[in-house]
Coordinates of N, CA and C in Angstrom, one line a residue:
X1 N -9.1 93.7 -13.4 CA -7.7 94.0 -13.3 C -7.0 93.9 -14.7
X2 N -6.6 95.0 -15.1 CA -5.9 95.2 -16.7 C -4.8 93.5 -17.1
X3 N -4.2 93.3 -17.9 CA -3.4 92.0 -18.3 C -2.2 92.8 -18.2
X4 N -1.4 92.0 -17.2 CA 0.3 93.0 -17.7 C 1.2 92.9 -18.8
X5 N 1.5 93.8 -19.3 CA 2.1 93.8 -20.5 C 3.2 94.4 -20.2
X6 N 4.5 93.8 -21.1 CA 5.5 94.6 -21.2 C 6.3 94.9 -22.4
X7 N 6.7 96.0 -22.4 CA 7.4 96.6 -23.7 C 7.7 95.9 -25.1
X8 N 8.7 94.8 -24.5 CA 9.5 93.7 -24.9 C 9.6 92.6 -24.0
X9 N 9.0 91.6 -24.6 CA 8.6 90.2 -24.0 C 9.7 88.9 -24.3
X10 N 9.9 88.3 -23.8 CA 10.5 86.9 -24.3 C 10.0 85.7 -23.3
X11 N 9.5 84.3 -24.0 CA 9.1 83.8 -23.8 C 10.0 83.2 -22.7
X12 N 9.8 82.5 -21.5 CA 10.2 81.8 -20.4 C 9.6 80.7 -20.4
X13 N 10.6 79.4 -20.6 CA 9.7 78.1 -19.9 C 10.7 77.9 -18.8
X14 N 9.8 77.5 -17.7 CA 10.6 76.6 -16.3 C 9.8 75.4 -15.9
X15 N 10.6 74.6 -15.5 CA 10.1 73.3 -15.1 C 10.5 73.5 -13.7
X16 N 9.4 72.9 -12.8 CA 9.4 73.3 -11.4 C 9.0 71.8 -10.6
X17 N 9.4 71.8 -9.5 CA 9.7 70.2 -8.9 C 9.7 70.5 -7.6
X18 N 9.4 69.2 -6.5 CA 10.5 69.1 -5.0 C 9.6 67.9 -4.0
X19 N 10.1 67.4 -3.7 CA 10.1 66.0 -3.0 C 10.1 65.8 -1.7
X20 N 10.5 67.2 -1.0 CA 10.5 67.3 0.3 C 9.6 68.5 0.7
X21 N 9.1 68.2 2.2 CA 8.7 69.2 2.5 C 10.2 70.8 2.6
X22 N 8.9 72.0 2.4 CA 9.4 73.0 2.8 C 8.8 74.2 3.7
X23 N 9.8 75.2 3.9 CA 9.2 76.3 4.9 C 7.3 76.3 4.8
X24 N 7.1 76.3 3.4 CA 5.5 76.4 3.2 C 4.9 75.2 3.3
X25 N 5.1 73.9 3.3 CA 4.8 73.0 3.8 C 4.9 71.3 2.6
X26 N 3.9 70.9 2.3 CA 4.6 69.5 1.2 C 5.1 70.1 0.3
X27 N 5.4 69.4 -0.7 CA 5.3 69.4 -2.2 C 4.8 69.6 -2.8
X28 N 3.4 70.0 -3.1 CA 2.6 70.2 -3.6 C 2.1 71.6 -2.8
X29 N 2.2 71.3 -2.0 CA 1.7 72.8 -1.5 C 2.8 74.1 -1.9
X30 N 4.2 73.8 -1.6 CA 5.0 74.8 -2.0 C 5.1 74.8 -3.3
X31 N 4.6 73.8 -4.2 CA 4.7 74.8 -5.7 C 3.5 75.2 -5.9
X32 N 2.3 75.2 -5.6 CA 1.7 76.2 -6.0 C 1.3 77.6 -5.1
X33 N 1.9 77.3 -3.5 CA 2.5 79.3 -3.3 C 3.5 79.6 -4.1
X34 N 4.2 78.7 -4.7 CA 5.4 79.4 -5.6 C 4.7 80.1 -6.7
X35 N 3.9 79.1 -7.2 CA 3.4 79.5 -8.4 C 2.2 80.7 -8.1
X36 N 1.7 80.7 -6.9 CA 0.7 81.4 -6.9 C 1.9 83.4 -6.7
X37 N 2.8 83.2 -6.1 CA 3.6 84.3 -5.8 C 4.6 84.5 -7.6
X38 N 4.2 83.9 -8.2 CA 5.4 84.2 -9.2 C 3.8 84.6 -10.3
X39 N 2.8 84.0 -10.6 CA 1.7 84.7 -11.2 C 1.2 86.2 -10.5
X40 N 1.5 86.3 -9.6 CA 0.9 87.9 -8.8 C 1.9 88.9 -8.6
X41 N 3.6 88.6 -9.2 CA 4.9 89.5 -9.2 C 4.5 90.6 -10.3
X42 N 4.9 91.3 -10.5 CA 4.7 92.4 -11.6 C 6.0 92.2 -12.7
X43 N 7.0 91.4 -12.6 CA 8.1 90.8 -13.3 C 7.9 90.1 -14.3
X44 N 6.9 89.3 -14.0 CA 6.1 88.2 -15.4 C 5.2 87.5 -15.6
X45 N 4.9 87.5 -16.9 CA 3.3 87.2 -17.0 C 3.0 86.1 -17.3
X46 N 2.8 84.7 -16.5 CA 2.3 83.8 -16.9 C 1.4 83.5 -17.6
X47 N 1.9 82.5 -18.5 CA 0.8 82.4 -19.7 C -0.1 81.2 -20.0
X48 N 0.5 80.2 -19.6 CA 0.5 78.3 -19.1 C 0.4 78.0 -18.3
X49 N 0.8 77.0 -17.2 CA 1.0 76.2 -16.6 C 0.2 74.6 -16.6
X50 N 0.9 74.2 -16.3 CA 1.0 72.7 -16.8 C 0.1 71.9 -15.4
X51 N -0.3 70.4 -15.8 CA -1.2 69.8 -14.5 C 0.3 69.9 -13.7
X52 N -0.1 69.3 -12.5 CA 1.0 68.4 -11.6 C 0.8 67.4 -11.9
X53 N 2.7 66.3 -11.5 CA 2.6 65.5 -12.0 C 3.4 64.9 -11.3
X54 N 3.3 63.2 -10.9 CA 4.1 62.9 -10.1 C 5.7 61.8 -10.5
X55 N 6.5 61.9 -10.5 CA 7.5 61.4 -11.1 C 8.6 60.9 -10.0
X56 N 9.4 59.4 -10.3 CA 10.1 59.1 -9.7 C 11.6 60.1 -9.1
X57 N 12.1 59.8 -8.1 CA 13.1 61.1 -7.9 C 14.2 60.2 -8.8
X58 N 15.2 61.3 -9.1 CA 16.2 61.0 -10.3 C 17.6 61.4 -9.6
X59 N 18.7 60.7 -9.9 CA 18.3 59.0 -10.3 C 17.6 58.5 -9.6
X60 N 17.6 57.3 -9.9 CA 17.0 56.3 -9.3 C 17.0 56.4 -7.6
X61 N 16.4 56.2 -6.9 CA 17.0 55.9 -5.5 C 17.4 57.2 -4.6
X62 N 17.0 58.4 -5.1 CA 17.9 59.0 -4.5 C 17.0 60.1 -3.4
X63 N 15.8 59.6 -3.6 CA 14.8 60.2 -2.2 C 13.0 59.8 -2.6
X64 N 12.6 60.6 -2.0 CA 11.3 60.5 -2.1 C 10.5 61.0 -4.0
X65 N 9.2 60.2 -4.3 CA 9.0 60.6 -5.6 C 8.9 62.4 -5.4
X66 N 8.8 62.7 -6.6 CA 8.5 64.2 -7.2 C 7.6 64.8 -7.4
X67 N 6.7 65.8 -7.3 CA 5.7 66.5 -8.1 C 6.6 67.6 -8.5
X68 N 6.4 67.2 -9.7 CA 6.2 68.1 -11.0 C 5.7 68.9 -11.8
X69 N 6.3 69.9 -12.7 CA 5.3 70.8 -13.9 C 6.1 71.5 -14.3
X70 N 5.4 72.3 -15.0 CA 6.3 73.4 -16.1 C 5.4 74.9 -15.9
X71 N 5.4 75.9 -16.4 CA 5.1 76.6 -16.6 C 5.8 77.8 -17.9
X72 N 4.8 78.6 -18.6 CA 5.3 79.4 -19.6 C 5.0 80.6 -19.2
X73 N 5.7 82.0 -19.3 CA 5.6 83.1 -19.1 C 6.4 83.7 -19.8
X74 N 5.5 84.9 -20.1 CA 6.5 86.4 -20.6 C 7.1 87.3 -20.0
X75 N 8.1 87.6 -20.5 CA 8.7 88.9 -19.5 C 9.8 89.6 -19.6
X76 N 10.0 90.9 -19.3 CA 10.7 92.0 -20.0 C 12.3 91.1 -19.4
X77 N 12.2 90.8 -18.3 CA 13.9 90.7 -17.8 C 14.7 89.5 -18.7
X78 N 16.0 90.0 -18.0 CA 17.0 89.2 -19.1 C 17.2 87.7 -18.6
X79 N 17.6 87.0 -19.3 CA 17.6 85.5 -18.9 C 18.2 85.2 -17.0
X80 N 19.4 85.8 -16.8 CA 20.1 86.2 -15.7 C 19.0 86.2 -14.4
X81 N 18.8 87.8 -14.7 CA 17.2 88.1 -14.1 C 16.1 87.3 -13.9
X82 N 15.9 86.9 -14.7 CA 14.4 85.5 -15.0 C 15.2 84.6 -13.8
X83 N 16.3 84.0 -13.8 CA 16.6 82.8 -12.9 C 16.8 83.1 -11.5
X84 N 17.6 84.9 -11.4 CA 17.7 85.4 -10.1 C 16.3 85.3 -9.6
X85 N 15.4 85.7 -10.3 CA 13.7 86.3 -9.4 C 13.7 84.4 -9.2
X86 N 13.8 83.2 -10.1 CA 13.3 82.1 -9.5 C 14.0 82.0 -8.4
X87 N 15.2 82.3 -8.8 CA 16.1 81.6 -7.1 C 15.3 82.3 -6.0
X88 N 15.1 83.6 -6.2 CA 14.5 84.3 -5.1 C 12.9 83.7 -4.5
X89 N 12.1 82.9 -5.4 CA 11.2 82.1 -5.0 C 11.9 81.2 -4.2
X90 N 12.4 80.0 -4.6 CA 12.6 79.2 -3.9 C 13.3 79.8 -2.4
X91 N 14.0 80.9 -2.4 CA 14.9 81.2 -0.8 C 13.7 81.3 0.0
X92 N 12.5 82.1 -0.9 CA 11.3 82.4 0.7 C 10.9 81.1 0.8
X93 N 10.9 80.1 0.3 CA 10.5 78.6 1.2 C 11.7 77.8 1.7
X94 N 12.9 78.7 1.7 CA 13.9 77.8 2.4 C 14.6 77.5 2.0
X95 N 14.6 77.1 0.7 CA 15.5 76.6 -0.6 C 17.0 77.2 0.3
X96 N 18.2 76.1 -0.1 CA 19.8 76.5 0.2 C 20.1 76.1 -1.3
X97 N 20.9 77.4 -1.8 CA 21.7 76.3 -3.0 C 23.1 76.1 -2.6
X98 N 23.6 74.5 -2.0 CA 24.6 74.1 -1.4 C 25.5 73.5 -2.5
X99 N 25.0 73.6 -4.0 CA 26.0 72.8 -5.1 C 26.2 71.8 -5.6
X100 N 25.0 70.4 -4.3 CA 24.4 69.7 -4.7 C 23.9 69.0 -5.5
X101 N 24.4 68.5 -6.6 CA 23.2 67.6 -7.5 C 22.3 66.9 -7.3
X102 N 21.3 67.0 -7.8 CA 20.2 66.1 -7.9 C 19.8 64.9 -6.9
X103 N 20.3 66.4 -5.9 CA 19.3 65.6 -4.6 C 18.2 66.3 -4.5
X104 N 17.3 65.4 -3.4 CA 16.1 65.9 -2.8 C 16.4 67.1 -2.7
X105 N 14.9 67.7 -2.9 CA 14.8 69.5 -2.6 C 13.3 69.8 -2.1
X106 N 13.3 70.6 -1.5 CA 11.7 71.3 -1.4 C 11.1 71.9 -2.4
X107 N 11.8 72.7 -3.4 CA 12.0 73.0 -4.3 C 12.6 73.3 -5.2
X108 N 12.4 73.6 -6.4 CA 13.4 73.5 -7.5 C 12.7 74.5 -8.7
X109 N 12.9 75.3 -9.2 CA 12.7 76.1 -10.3 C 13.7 76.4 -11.2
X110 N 13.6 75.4 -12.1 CA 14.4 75.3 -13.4 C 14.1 76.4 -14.7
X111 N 15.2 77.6 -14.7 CA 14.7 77.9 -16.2 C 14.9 77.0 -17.7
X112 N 14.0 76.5 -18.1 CA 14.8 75.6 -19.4 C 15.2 76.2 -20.5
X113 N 14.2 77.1 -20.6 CA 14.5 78.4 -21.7 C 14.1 79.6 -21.6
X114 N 14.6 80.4 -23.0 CA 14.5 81.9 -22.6 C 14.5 81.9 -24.1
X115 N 12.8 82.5 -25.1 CA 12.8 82.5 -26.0 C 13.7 81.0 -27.0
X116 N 14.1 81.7 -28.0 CA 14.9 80.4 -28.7 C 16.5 81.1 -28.6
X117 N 17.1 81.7 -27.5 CA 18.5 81.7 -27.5 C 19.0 80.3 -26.9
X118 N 20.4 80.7 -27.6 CA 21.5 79.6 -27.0 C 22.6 80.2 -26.7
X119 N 22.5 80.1 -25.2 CA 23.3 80.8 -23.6 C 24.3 79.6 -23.3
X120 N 25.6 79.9 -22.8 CA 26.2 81.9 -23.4 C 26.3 81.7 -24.6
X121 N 26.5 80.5 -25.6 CA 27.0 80.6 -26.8 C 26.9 79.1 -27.2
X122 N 27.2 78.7 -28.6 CA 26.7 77.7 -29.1 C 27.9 76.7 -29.1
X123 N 28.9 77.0 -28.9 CA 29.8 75.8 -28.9 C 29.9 75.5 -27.1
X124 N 29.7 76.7 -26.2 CA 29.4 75.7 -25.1 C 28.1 75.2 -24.7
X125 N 27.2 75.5 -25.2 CA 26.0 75.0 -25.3 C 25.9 73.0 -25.9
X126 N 26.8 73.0 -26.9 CA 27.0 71.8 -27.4 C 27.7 70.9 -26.1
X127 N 29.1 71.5 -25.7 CA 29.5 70.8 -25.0 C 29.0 70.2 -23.7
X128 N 28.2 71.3 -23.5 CA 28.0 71.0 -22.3 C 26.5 69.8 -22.1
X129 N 26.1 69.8 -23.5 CA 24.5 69.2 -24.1 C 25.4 67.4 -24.4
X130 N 26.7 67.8 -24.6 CA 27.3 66.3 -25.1 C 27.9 65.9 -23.9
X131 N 28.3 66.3 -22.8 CA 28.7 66.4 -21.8 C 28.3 64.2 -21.4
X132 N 29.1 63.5 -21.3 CA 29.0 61.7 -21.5 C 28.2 62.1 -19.8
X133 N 27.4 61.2 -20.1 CA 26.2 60.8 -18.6 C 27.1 60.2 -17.0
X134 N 28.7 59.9 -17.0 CA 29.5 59.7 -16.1 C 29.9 60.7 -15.7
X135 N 30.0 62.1 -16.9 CA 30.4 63.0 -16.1 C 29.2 64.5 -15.3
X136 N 28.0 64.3 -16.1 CA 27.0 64.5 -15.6 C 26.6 65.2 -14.2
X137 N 27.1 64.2 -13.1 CA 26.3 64.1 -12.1 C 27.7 64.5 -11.2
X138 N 28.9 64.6 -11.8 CA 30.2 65.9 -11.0 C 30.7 66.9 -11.8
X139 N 29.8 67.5 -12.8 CA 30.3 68.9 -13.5 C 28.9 69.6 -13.8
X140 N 29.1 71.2 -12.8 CA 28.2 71.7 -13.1 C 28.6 73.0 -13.4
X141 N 27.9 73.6 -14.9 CA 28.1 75.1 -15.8 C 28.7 75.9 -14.3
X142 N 29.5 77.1 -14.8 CA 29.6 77.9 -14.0 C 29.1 79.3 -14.1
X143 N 28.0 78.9 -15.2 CA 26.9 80.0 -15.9 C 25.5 79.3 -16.4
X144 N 25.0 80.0 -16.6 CA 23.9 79.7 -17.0 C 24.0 79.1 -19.0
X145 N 23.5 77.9 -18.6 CA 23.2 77.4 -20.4 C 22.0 77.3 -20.5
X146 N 21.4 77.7 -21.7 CA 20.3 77.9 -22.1 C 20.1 77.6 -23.5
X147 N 19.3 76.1 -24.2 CA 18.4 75.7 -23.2 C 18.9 74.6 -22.2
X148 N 18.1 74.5 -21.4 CA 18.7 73.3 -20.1 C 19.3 72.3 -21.1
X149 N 20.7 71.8 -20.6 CA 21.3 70.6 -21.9 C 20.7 69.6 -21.7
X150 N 20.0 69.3 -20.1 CA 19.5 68.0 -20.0 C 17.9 67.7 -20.4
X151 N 17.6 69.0 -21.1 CA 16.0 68.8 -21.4 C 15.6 67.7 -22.2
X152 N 16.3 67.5 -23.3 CA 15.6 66.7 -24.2 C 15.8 65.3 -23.5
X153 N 16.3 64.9 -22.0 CA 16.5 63.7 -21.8 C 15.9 63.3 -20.4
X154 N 14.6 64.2 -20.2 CA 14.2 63.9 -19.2 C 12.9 63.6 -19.4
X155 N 11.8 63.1 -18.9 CA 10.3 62.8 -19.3 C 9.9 63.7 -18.4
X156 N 10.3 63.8 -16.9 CA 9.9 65.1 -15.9 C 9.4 66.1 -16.3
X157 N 10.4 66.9 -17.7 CA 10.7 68.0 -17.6 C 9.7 67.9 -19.2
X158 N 10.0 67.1 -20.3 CA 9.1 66.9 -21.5 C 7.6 66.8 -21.2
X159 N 7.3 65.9 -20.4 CA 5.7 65.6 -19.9 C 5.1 67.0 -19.5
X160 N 5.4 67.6 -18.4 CA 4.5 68.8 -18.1 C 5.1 70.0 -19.4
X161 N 5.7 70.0 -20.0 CA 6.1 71.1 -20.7 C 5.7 70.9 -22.0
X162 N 5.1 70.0 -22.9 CA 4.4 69.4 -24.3 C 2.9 69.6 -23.8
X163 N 2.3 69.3 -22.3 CA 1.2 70.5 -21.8 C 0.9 72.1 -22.6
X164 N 1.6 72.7 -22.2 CA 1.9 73.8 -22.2 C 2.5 74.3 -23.5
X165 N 3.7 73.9 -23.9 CA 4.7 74.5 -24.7 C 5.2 73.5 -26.0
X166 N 4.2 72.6 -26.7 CA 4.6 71.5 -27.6 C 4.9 72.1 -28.6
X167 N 4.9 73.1 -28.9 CA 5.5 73.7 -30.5 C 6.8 74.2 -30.3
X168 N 7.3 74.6 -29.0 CA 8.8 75.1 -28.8 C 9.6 74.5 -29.4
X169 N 10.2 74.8 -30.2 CA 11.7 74.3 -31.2 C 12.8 74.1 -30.6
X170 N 13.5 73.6 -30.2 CA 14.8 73.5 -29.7 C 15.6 74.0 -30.7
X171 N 16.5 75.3 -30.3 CA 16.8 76.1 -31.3 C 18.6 74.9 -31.5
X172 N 19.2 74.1 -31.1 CA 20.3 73.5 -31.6 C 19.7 71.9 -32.1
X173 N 18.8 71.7 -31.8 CA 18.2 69.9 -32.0 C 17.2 69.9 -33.5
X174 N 16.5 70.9 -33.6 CA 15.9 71.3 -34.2 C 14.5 70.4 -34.1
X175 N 14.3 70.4 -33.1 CA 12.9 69.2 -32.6 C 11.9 70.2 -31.4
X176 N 10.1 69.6 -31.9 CA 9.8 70.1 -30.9 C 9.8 69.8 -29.7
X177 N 9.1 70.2 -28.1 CA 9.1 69.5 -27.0 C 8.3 68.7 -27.7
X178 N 7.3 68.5 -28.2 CA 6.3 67.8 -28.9 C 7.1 66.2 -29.3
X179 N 8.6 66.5 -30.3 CA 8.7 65.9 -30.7 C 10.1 64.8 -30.0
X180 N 10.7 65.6 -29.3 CA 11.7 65.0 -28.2 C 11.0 64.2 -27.0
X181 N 9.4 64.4 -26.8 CA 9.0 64.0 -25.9 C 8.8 62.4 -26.6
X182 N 8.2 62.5 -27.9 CA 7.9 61.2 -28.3 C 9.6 60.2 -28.7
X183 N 10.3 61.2 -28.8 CA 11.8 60.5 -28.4 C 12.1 59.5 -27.7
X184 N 11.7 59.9 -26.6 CA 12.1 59.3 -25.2 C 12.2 57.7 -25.1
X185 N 12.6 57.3 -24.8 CA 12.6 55.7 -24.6 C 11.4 55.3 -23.2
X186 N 10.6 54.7 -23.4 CA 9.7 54.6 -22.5 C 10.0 54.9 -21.4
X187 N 11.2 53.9 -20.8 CA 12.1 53.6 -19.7 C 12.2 55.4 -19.2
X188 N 11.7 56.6 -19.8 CA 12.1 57.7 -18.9 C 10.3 58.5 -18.9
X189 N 9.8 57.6 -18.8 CA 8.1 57.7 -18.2 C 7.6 56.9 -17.4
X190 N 8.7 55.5 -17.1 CA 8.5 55.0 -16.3 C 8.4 55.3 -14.7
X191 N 6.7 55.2 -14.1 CA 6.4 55.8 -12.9 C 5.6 57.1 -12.7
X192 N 5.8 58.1 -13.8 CA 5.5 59.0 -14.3 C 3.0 59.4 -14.4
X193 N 2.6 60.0 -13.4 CA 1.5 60.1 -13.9 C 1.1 61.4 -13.3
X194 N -0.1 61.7 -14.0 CA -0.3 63.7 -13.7 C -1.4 63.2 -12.1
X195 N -1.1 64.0 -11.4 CA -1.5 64.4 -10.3 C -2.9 65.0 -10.1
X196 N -3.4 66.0 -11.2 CA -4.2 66.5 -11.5 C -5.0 67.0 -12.8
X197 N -6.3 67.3 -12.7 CA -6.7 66.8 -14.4 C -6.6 67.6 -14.8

């Protein structure tokens, strides 16, 4: 079977998660039909993917632990697009986006990036990346920011994605995953171990 290629490519990373069962059945099993249905779309071309990995649910306390990962892919569509086709994975296992924060899910497909842009723009990019940790967890974009502001402060999302994607630059930090990962304060790998070798 030929390699799909497209015209004009831009790199995609997403970090993919969920703690509960879904329509397709555990955690582990719905992300990799996710993963197996998003490698066999004709929309993009997986290039990575990262082990599984299991991680405490975030915050603290707030459900069952996580399996985890990241994945890299190419692909012609626009950032918009890229997150529409994930949302559209997650609906065929059930997925509701009810507006919710960071609660339990069956699943979860995070785009974190899209090439090295900064969506929509660089001063709300900042704000939203400086955004104090009290107000966090009751303000959510009413668009898409890119890259995720909460990347560089998660181990979830660093750990499987320095797999895969450790040279990616953080086009406002100017660090790699590589190097934000070694950032981290232990305290955010605590519990944290890969699932798979």
């Amino acid at each position: 079977m030929p390699e799909k290629r497209f015209p004009s490519e831009t790199l995609a990373l997403v970090a993919f998660g969920g703690n509960l069962p879904s329509l397709a059945g555990s955690p582990q099993v719905t992300l990799l039909s996710a993963l197996r249905d998003i490698v066999n779309s004709p929309q993009i071309r997986v290039i990575a993917v990262s082990r599984l990995w299991q991680s405490p649910a975030w915050p603290a306390g707030s459900g069952p632990d996580y399996t985890n990962g990241a994945f890299a892919a190419k692909t012609s569509l626009g950032a918009e697009e890229t997150l529409a086709f994930l949302h559209g994975i997650e609906a065929e296992r059930g997925r509701v986006r009810d507006g919710r924060r960071w609660g339990a899910r069956g699943i979860d497909l995070d785009l974190i990036a899209w090439g090295d842009r900064v969506l929509p723009d660089v001063a709300s990019h900042d704000a939203w990346r400086g955004l104090p940790p009290e107000d966090q967890a009751r303000q959510a974009p009413d668009r898409l920011i890119l890259p995720h502001p909460r990347m560089q402060d998660r181990g979830f999302v660093l750990a499987p994605l320095a797999e895969i994607a450790p040279g990616w630059v953080h086009p406002r930090l100017g660090q790699s995953v590589a190097q934000m990962l070694a950032a981290l304060p232990a305290a955010a790998l605590d519990g944290m171990k890969p699932l798979t070798a």
